[in-house]
Amino acid sequence: MKKILFMGDSITDSSRVRDENNRFYMGEGYPCMCAGRIMKDHPAEYYVENVGIGGHRIVDIYARIKKDFWNLKPDIFSMLIGINDVWHELGSNNGVEPERFEKVYRMLLEDTKKVLPDLKIILLEPFVLKARATEEKWDEFLEGTKTNAAIVKKLAEEFGCVFVPLQDKFDEACKLAPESYWLRDGVHPSSAGHQLIADEWLKAFATL
Amino acid sequence: MEKTRILFLGDSITDAGRSREGVERLLMGQGYPTMCAGRLGMDHPDRFEFVNTGVSGNRITDVYARIKRDCWNHKPDVISLLVGINDVGHEINRQDGVEDDRFETVYRMLLEDTKKVLPKTKFILMEPFCLAVPHRPEDWAAFRKGAKAKGEIVKKLAEEFGCAFVPLQDKFDRVCNLAPARHWIGDGVHPTPAGNQLIADRWLKAIKEIM
């Protein structure tokens, strides 16, 4: 059985159950939807775990890289990170600037390649829409998120990872329904927004 | 266009650890309601809205007890109900179940009373189910027998009241040829993501039939 690991912040966490003995509950977001689709359509081929934690930035992920990543020995690693690196700067002067974001993200990939050379990696693009939590400092939010997204895309190419573009998809979806329909507060997806991510993720997964 | 409001009602399988506060309450828990809401919400933007009022441990009598606050007052256009396994399990484990005749009486009351209050509302009634998982000590023969009896009652009432019926026990039995029972229903009662996807896929067929 191949193990798929979902890593990230609150979008990935999505209120998952933190019971070591019951790792079947994936939260109420895209990992749950991806896990359901894969594990139903390919029974007994894949095992899925979610280790996302709300509030995390790239540095927080790097800090727990052994316990929550390497030690779990995944075959496929999926990561969505970058919005808190922007948001925590705007909200509490505790973000991660683009230079450090790139440096630590690259360290994570480099170090991981050494420890798990056969690992396949799926990197998701951070995204943002203008809604309740983001409208006040919208220009900063958009610029910061786009900068981090470009870094993730560049690193994906550099390290041969699959990149999942999402910002364009969300922008496109906003022609059909308002921003808050997809991302409730501009950051956290609704069920429909999570499905959008899951659909794009599953497309990327199929290319592995 | 007025949105179609779909309400998920049931026990822990529906509850699925749903958030009860803040903006998070807009999410649907870690189970089939999230998968149903995601799929419909993505494919038909702005046409549906969803409410999940599943509560863990509920039997039909518990659902009936909170029918106003957690169902009627939301004025749903579609009510999706999955209940019955605790009516069986609570009897086996602690002599606090709901026997078949009371289950039928209260389930019928719920449908009759709701038809009066919300005459246009459509129902999706789901079949209760379980799978025997060897690593758990439950009396699986008793669970299976009880779930089957409850399933037959739900099916009969669905026909009587013109509701959509979602068969599930057969589906779960059949997929056990592909992977062990615990792959689908971890503890025999609560579905894994794979099991929830199975439910969601079947539910999405049912909603297409009634919309």
Short mmCIF file of C-alpha atoms in Angstrom, two decimals:
data_model
loop_
_atom_site.label_atom_id
_atom_site.label_comp_id
_atom_site.label_asym_id
_atom_site.label_seq_id
_atom_site.Cartn_x
_atom_site.Cartn_y
_atom_site.Cartn_z
CA MET A 1 0.00 0.00 0.00
CA LYS A 2 1.23 3.44 -0.90
CA LYS A 3 0.99 6.21 1.64
CA ILE A 4 -0.16 9.70 0.67
CA LEU A 5 0.54 12.48 3.15
CA PHE A 6 -1.27 15.84 3.18
CA MET A 7 0.75 18.64 4.80
CA GLY A 8 -0.17 22.28 5.27
CA ASP A 9 -2.00 24.89 7.34
CA SER A 10 -5.64 25.30 8.37
CA ILE A 11 -6.88 24.77 4.81
CA THR A 12 -5.39 21.28 4.90
CA ASP A 13 -6.04 20.72 8.62
CA SER A 14 -9.75 21.54 8.20
CA SER A 15 -10.57 20.44 11.77
CA ARG A 16 -9.14 16.95 11.38
CA VAL A 17 -9.33 14.60 14.33
CA ARG A 18 -6.00 14.43 16.16
CA ASP A 19 -6.28 10.87 17.39
CA GLU A 20 -3.12 8.85 16.83
CA ASN A 21 -5.20 5.67 16.83
CA ASN A 22 -7.75 6.97 14.41
CA ARG A 23 -6.08 8.55 11.45
CA PHE A 24 -9.03 7.81 9.19
CA TYR A 25 -10.65 11.18 9.70
CA MET A 26 -9.17 13.66 7.29
CA GLY A 27 -10.91 16.88 8.29
CA GLU A 28 -13.73 18.49 6.41
CA GLY A 29 -11.73 19.78 3.45
CA TYR A 30 -9.95 18.78 0.28
CA PRO A 31 -7.84 16.00 1.89
CA CYS A 32 -11.07 14.27 2.95
CA MET A 33 -12.42 14.60 -0.59
CA CYS A 34 -9.20 13.40 -2.22
CA ALA A 35 -8.89 10.51 0.24
CA GLY A 36 -12.48 9.46 -0.37
CA ARG A 37 -12.13 9.46 -4.13
CA ILE A 38 -8.79 7.65 -4.18
CA MET A 39 -9.58 5.10 -1.50
CA LYS A 40 -12.96 4.27 -3.00
CA ASP A 41 -11.74 4.03 -6.59
CA HIS A 42 -8.49 2.22 -5.76
CA PRO A 43 -9.31 0.14 -2.70
CA ALA A 44 -6.35 -1.28 -0.82
CA GLU A 45 -3.84 0.59 -3.03
CA TYR A 46 -3.47 3.79 -1.07
CA TYR A 47 -3.44 4.88 2.52
CA VAL A 48 -3.95 8.57 3.28
CA GLU A 49 -2.92 10.69 6.25
CA ASN A 50 -3.46 14.36 7.00
CA VAL A 51 -0.93 16.23 9.14
CA GLY A 52 -1.99 19.81 8.38
CA ILE A 53 -2.02 22.23 11.33
CA GLY A 54 -3.96 25.48 11.44
CA GLY A 55 -1.86 28.67 11.50
CA HIS A 56 1.30 27.14 10.12
CA ARG A 57 3.82 28.93 7.93
CA ILE A 58 6.69 27.30 6.01
CA VAL A 59 8.98 27.65 9.05
CA ASP A 60 6.49 25.78 11.24
CA ILE A 61 6.32 22.97 8.70
CA TYR A 62 10.12 22.80 8.56
CA ALA A 63 10.24 22.60 12.34
CA ARG A 64 8.15 19.42 12.38
CA ILE A 65 9.58 17.84 9.24
CA LYS A 66 10.77 14.67 10.99
CA LYS A 67 7.88 13.80 13.31
CA ASP A 68 5.07 14.70 10.91
CA PHE A 69 6.71 13.90 7.60
CA TRP A 70 9.88 11.83 7.27
CA ASN A 71 9.06 9.47 10.12
CA LEU A 72 5.74 8.64 8.46
CA LYS A 73 7.62 7.54 5.30
CA PRO A 74 5.10 8.61 2.68
CA ASP A 75 5.31 7.57 -0.98
CA ILE A 76 3.48 10.70 -2.11
CA PHE A 77 3.74 14.04 -0.31
CA SER A 78 1.30 16.89 -0.90
CA MET A 79 1.84 20.36 0.56
CA LEU A 80 -0.18 23.57 0.56
CA ILE A 81 1.55 26.38 2.42
CA GLY A 82 2.18 30.10 2.08
CA ILE A 83 -0.89 32.14 3.00
CA ASN A 84 -0.02 32.45 6.70
CA ASP A 85 3.49 33.58 5.77
CA VAL A 86 1.72 36.61 4.30
CA TRP A 87 -1.23 36.91 6.66
CA HIS A 88 0.72 36.71 9.94
CA GLU A 89 2.91 39.59 8.74
CA LEU A 90 -0.11 41.76 8.01
CA GLY A 91 -1.99 40.67 11.13
CA SER A 92 0.68 40.29 13.81
CA ASN A 93 4.05 41.25 12.36
CA ASN A 94 5.10 37.61 12.45
CA GLY A 95 5.13 36.51 8.84
CA VAL A 96 7.85 34.98 6.69
CA GLU A 97 9.19 37.33 4.02
CA PRO A 98 9.55 36.01 0.44
CA GLU A 99 13.35 35.54 0.69
CA ARG A 100 13.04 33.42 3.83
CA PHE A 101 9.95 31.68 2.43
CA GLU A 102 11.96 30.56 -0.60
CA LYS A 103 15.01 29.65 1.46
CA VAL A 104 13.15 27.45 3.93
CA TYR A 105 10.86 25.92 1.29
CA ARG A 106 13.98 24.98 -0.72
CA MET A 107 15.66 23.53 2.38
CA LEU A 108 12.61 21.41 3.01
CA LEU A 109 12.74 20.02 -0.54
CA GLU A 110 16.51 19.54 -0.58
CA ASP A 111 16.66 17.82 2.79
CA THR A 112 13.68 15.64 1.91
CA LYS A 113 15.24 14.52 -1.38
CA LYS A 114 18.19 13.19 0.63
CA VAL A 115 16.06 11.33 3.17
CA LEU A 116 13.31 10.07 0.84
CA PRO A 117 14.83 10.02 -2.65
CA ASP A 118 11.95 8.10 -4.28
CA LEU A 119 9.24 10.34 -2.86
CA LYS A 120 6.80 11.96 -5.27
CA ILE A 121 5.85 15.51 -4.38
CA ILE A 122 2.74 17.53 -5.19
CA LEU A 123 2.98 21.26 -4.41
CA LEU A 124 -0.19 23.34 -4.30
CA GLU A 125 -0.27 26.99 -5.18
CA PRO A 126 -1.28 29.32 -2.33
CA PHE A 127 -4.31 31.44 -3.23
CA VAL A 128 -6.45 34.30 -1.93
CA LEU A 129 -9.70 36.08 -2.81
CA LYS A 130 -11.07 39.42 -1.69
CA ALA A 131 -13.50 38.82 1.18
CA ARG A 132 -14.02 39.55 4.88
CA ALA A 133 -10.55 38.72 6.20
CA THR A 134 -8.59 40.05 3.25
CA GLU A 135 -10.42 43.12 1.94
CA GLU A 136 -8.88 45.63 4.35
CA LYS A 137 -5.29 44.94 3.23
CA TRP A 138 -6.22 43.43 -0.11
CA ASP A 139 -3.32 44.80 -2.15
CA GLU A 140 -0.77 43.44 0.33
CA PHE A 141 -2.57 40.10 0.53
CA LEU A 142 -2.69 39.72 -3.23
CA GLU A 143 0.89 40.77 -3.82
CA GLY A 144 2.26 38.60 -1.01
CA THR A 145 0.30 35.56 -2.08
CA LYS A 146 1.27 35.95 -5.74
CA THR A 147 4.93 36.30 -4.78
CA ASN A 148 4.81 33.12 -2.70
CA ALA A 149 2.88 31.33 -5.42
CA ALA A 150 5.57 32.19 -7.98
CA ILE A 151 8.21 30.83 -5.60
CA VAL A 152 6.33 27.55 -5.15
CA LYS A 153 5.93 27.20 -8.91
CA LYS A 154 9.63 27.86 -9.51
CA LEU A 155 10.69 25.36 -6.85
CA ALA A 156 8.28 22.74 -8.22
CA GLU A 157 10.00 22.99 -11.60
CA GLU A 158 13.46 23.02 -10.07
CA PHE A 159 12.82 19.90 -7.97
CA GLY A 160 10.67 17.99 -10.46
CA CYS A 161 7.51 18.20 -8.35
CA VAL A 162 3.96 18.32 -9.69
CA PHE A 163 2.55 21.85 -9.34
CA VAL A 164 -1.18 22.39 -8.80
CA PRO A 165 -2.28 25.86 -9.98
CA LEU A 166 -5.22 27.19 -7.99
CA GLN A 167 -5.33 31.01 -8.05
CA ASP A 168 -6.46 31.15 -11.69
CA LYS A 169 -9.07 28.47 -11.01
CA PHE A 170 -10.50 30.44 -8.09
CA ASP A 171 -10.46 33.69 -10.11
CA GLU A 172 -12.30 31.87 -12.90
CA ALA A 173 -14.85 30.40 -10.46
CA CYS A 174 -15.66 33.91 -9.20
CA LYS A 175 -17.37 34.57 -12.53
CA LEU A 176 -19.97 31.99 -11.47
CA ALA A 177 -20.45 32.87 -7.79
CA PRO A 178 -19.13 35.52 -5.36
CA GLU A 179 -15.69 35.28 -3.74
CA SER A 180 -17.08 34.26 -0.35
CA TYR A 181 -18.95 31.38 -1.97
CA TRP A 182 -15.58 29.76 -2.72
CA LEU A 183 -13.38 31.11 0.11
CA ARG A 184 -15.62 31.97 3.05
CA ASP A 185 -13.38 34.74 4.43
CA GLY A 186 -11.06 35.11 1.46
CA VAL A 187 -8.68 32.45 2.78
CA HIS A 188 -10.61 29.40 4.03
CA PRO A 189 -12.52 27.44 1.39
CA SER A 190 -16.17 26.46 1.58
CA SER A 191 -17.12 22.89 0.72
CA ALA A 192 -17.38 23.99 -2.92
CA GLY A 193 -13.93 25.63 -2.72
CA HIS A 194 -12.47 22.49 -1.20
CA GLN A 195 -13.99 20.48 -4.04
CA LEU A 196 -12.34 22.82 -6.54
CA ILE A 197 -8.97 22.12 -4.90
CA ALA A 198 -9.70 18.38 -4.70
CA ASP A 199 -10.60 18.23 -8.40
CA GLU A 200 -7.35 19.98 -9.38
CA TRP A 201 -5.37 17.83 -6.98
CA LEU A 202 -6.86 14.62 -8.39
CA LYS A 203 -5.94 15.77 -11.91
CA ALA A 204 -2.34 16.28 -10.76
CA PHE A 205 -2.35 12.96 -8.93
CA ALA A 206 -3.39 11.19 -12.14
CA THR A 207 -0.23 12.44 -13.85
CA LEU A 208 2.10 10.79 -11.30
CA MET B 1 -32.76 32.46 -8.29
CA GLU B 2 -33.81 31.15 -4.89
CA LYS B 3 -31.26 28.64 -3.59
CA THR B 4 -32.23 25.07 -2.84
CA ARG B 5 -31.50 24.31 0.81
CA ILE B 6 -30.42 20.77 1.58
CA LEU B 7 -30.37 19.62 5.18
CA PHE B 8 -28.44 16.58 6.36
CA LEU B 9 -29.95 15.01 9.43
CA GLY B 10 -28.73 11.95 11.29
CA ASP B 11 -26.33 10.46 13.83
CA SER B 12 -22.52 10.40 14.11
CA ILE B 13 -22.13 9.19 10.53
CA THR B 14 -23.73 12.42 9.35
CA ASP B 15 -22.31 14.59 12.16
CA ALA B 16 -18.80 13.38 11.30
CA GLY B 17 -17.21 15.83 13.74
CA ARG B 18 -18.79 18.87 12.09
CA SER B 19 -17.84 22.26 13.51
CA ARG B 20 -20.50 23.91 15.59
CA GLU B 21 -19.15 27.46 15.87
CA GLY B 22 -18.02 30.46 13.87
CA VAL B 23 -17.38 30.47 10.15
CA GLU B 24 -16.33 26.85 10.48
CA ARG B 25 -19.94 25.88 11.03
CA LEU B 26 -20.39 26.37 7.31
CA LEU B 27 -18.35 23.24 6.74
CA MET B 28 -20.04 19.89 6.83
CA GLY B 29 -17.89 17.53 8.90
CA GLN B 30 -15.47 14.86 7.79
CA GLY B 31 -17.98 12.59 6.13
CA TYR B 32 -20.36 12.12 3.24
CA PRO B 33 -22.17 15.49 3.70
CA THR B 34 -18.91 17.32 2.94
CA MET B 35 -18.43 15.22 -0.17
CA CYS B 36 -22.02 15.76 -1.33
CA ALA B 37 -21.92 19.50 -0.61
CA GLY B 38 -18.55 19.87 -2.30
CA ARG B 39 -19.55 18.07 -5.46
CA LEU B 40 -22.93 19.81 -5.87
CA GLY B 41 -21.56 23.18 -4.77
CA MET B 42 -18.68 23.00 -7.23
CA ASP B 43 -20.75 21.73 -10.16
CA HIS B 44 -23.70 24.10 -9.59
CA PRO B 45 -22.30 27.31 -8.13
CA ASP B 46 -24.72 29.32 -6.00
CA ARG B 47 -27.64 26.99 -6.63
CA PHE B 48 -27.60 24.99 -3.40
CA GLU B 49 -26.96 25.70 0.24
CA PHE B 50 -26.27 23.08 2.83
CA VAL B 51 -26.93 22.58 6.51
CA ASN B 52 -25.66 19.64 8.54
CA THR B 53 -27.46 19.01 11.82
CA GLY B 54 -26.32 15.45 12.43
CA VAL B 55 -25.67 14.69 16.11
CA SER B 56 -23.58 11.75 17.29
CA GLY B 57 -25.38 9.03 19.18
CA ASN B 58 -28.82 9.93 17.89
CA ARG B 59 -31.58 7.38 17.47
CA ILE B 60 -34.85 8.12 15.65
CA THR B 61 -36.39 9.32 18.93
CA ASP B 62 -33.55 11.83 19.40
CA VAL B 63 -33.95 13.11 15.86
CA TYR B 64 -37.69 13.46 16.42
CA ALA B 65 -37.08 15.33 19.68
CA ARG B 66 -35.12 18.05 17.89
CA ILE B 67 -37.12 18.13 14.67
CA LYS B 68 -38.27 21.73 15.03
CA ARG B 69 -35.01 23.43 15.94
CA ASP B 70 -32.71 21.35 13.80
CA CYS B 71 -34.92 20.72 10.78
CA TRP B 72 -38.21 22.60 10.35
CA ASN B 73 -36.84 25.95 11.50
CA HIS B 74 -34.20 25.77 8.76
CA LYS B 75 -37.00 25.42 6.17
CA PRO B 76 -35.11 22.96 3.99
CA ASP B 77 -36.18 22.11 0.45
CA VAL B 78 -34.59 18.69 0.76
CA ILE B 79 -34.16 16.66 3.95
CA SER B 80 -31.62 13.86 3.85
CA LEU B 81 -31.92 11.46 6.77
CA LEU B 82 -29.64 8.62 7.83
CA VAL B 83 -30.62 7.12 11.16
CA GLY B 84 -31.14 3.67 12.67
CA ILE B 85 -27.84 2.10 13.63
CA ASN B 86 -27.89 3.54 17.17
CA ASP B 87 -31.45 2.31 17.60
CA VAL B 88 -29.87 -1.12 17.17
CA GLY B 89 -26.47 -0.59 18.79
CA HIS B 90 -27.66 1.17 21.92
CA GLU B 91 -29.94 -1.78 22.64
CA ILE B 92 -27.14 -4.30 22.21
CA ASN B 93 -24.62 -2.29 24.24
CA ARG B 94 -26.73 -0.63 26.94
CA GLN B 95 -30.38 -1.59 26.64
CA ASP B 96 -31.35 1.87 25.44
CA GLY B 97 -32.26 1.16 21.83
CA VAL B 98 -35.47 1.71 19.93
CA GLU B 99 -37.28 -1.52 18.97
CA ASP B 100 -38.55 -2.04 15.45
CA ASP B 101 -42.18 -1.15 16.12
CA ARG B 102 -41.32 2.08 17.94
CA PHE B 103 -38.71 2.89 15.29
CA GLU B 104 -41.38 2.60 12.61
CA THR B 105 -43.94 4.59 14.62
CA VAL B 106 -41.59 7.49 15.33
CA TYR B 107 -40.02 7.49 11.85
CA ARG B 108 -43.52 7.62 10.36
CA MET B 109 -44.50 10.45 12.74
CA LEU B 110 -41.44 12.38 11.64
CA LEU B 111 -42.41 12.02 7.99
CA GLU B 112 -46.12 12.74 8.54
CA ASP B 113 -45.55 15.76 10.75
CA THR B 114 -42.90 17.18 8.43
CA LYS B 115 -45.18 16.74 5.40
CA LYS B 116 -47.74 18.93 7.18
CA VAL B 117 -45.27 21.65 8.12
CA LEU B 118 -43.19 21.59 4.92
CA PRO B 119 -45.49 20.12 2.26
CA LYS B 120 -43.13 20.81 -0.66
CA THR B 121 -39.99 19.47 0.98
CA LYS B 122 -38.46 16.37 -0.58
CA PHE B 123 -36.88 13.55 1.36
CA ILE B 124 -33.88 11.36 0.78
CA LEU B 125 -33.98 8.43 3.20
CA MET B 126 -30.81 6.43 3.58
CA GLU B 127 -30.57 2.80 4.54
CA PRO B 128 -28.77 2.12 7.83
CA PHE B 129 -25.84 -0.28 7.45
CA CYS B 130 -22.95 -1.95 9.23
CA LEU B 131 -20.13 -4.35 8.44
CA ALA B 132 -18.66 -7.01 10.68
CA VAL B 133 -15.07 -6.07 11.48
CA PRO B 134 -13.23 -8.91 13.23
CA HIS B 135 -10.96 -6.64 15.28
CA ARG B 136 -13.92 -5.23 17.25
CA PRO B 137 -15.72 -7.23 19.90
CA GLU B 138 -19.30 -6.25 19.02
CA ASP B 139 -22.01 -8.87 18.50
CA TRP B 140 -22.01 -8.45 14.74
CA ALA B 141 -24.73 -11.02 14.10
CA ALA B 142 -27.09 -8.96 16.27
CA PHE B 143 -25.97 -5.73 14.59
CA ARG B 144 -26.56 -7.13 11.11
CA LYS B 145 -29.97 -8.52 12.00
CA GLY B 146 -31.02 -5.26 13.64
CA ALA B 147 -29.73 -3.04 10.84
CA LYS B 148 -31.51 -5.19 8.26
CA ALA B 149 -34.84 -4.85 10.07
CA LYS B 150 -34.41 -1.07 10.35
CA GLY B 151 -33.38 -0.88 6.69
CA GLU B 152 -36.56 -2.65 5.61
CA ILE B 153 -38.68 -0.23 7.63
CA VAL B 154 -36.95 2.79 6.10
CA LYS B 155 -37.40 1.35 2.60
CA LYS B 156 -41.09 0.67 3.21
CA LEU B 157 -41.67 4.19 4.56
CA ALA B 158 -39.77 5.71 1.62
CA GLU B 159 -42.18 3.96 -0.77
CA GLU B 160 -45.22 4.88 1.30
CA PHE B 161 -44.29 8.58 1.47
CA GLY B 162 -42.82 8.89 -2.02
CA CYS B 163 -39.29 9.60 -0.78
CA ALA B 164 -36.03 8.81 -2.55
CA PHE B 165 -34.39 5.77 -0.95
CA VAL B 166 -30.63 5.26 -0.88
CA PRO B 167 -29.69 1.58 -0.56
CA LEU B 168 -26.34 1.14 1.13
CA GLN B 169 -26.01 -2.23 2.87
CA ASP B 170 -25.76 -4.16 -0.41
CA LYS B 171 -23.24 -1.67 -1.75
CA PHE B 172 -21.04 -2.07 1.32
CA ASP B 173 -21.36 -5.85 1.24
CA ARG B 174 -20.31 -5.89 -2.40
CA VAL B 175 -17.22 -3.69 -2.07
CA CYS B 176 -15.90 -6.00 0.65
CA ASN B 177 -14.81 -8.18 -2.28
CA LEU B 178 -12.36 -5.42 -3.22
CA ALA B 179 -10.90 -4.56 0.18
CA PRO B 180 -11.51 -5.71 3.76
CA ALA B 181 -14.50 -4.35 5.70
CA ARG B 182 -12.32 -2.05 7.80
CA HIS B 183 -11.19 -0.23 4.63
CA TRP B 184 -14.79 0.91 4.20
CA ILE B 185 -16.09 1.12 7.76
CA GLY B 186 -13.23 1.35 10.26
CA ASP B 187 -15.08 0.11 13.35
CA GLY B 188 -17.99 -1.56 11.58
CA VAL B 189 -20.29 1.46 12.01
CA HIS B 190 -18.40 4.66 11.14
CA PRO B 191 -17.29 4.88 7.50
CA THR B 192 -13.75 5.73 6.43
CA PRO B 193 -13.23 8.32 3.68
CA ALA B 194 -13.63 5.44 1.19
CA GLY B 195 -16.93 4.44 2.80
CA ASN B 196 -18.14 8.02 2.96
CA GLN B 197 -17.32 8.40 -0.73
CA LEU B 198 -19.38 5.31 -1.47
CA ILE B 199 -22.32 6.88 0.39
CA ALA B 200 -21.79 10.26 -1.31
CA ASP B 201 -21.67 8.71 -4.79
CA ARG B 202 -24.94 6.88 -4.19
CA TRP B 203 -26.53 9.96 -2.58
CA LEU B 204 -25.57 12.13 -5.57
CA LYS B 205 -27.49 9.72 -7.81
CA ALA B 206 -30.55 10.06 -5.59
CA ILE B 207 -30.49 13.86 -5.56
CA LYS B 208 -30.33 13.90 -9.37
CA GLU B 209 -33.46 11.76 -9.46
CA ILE B 210 -35.49 14.16 -7.33
CA MET B 211 -34.23 17.57 -8.53
#
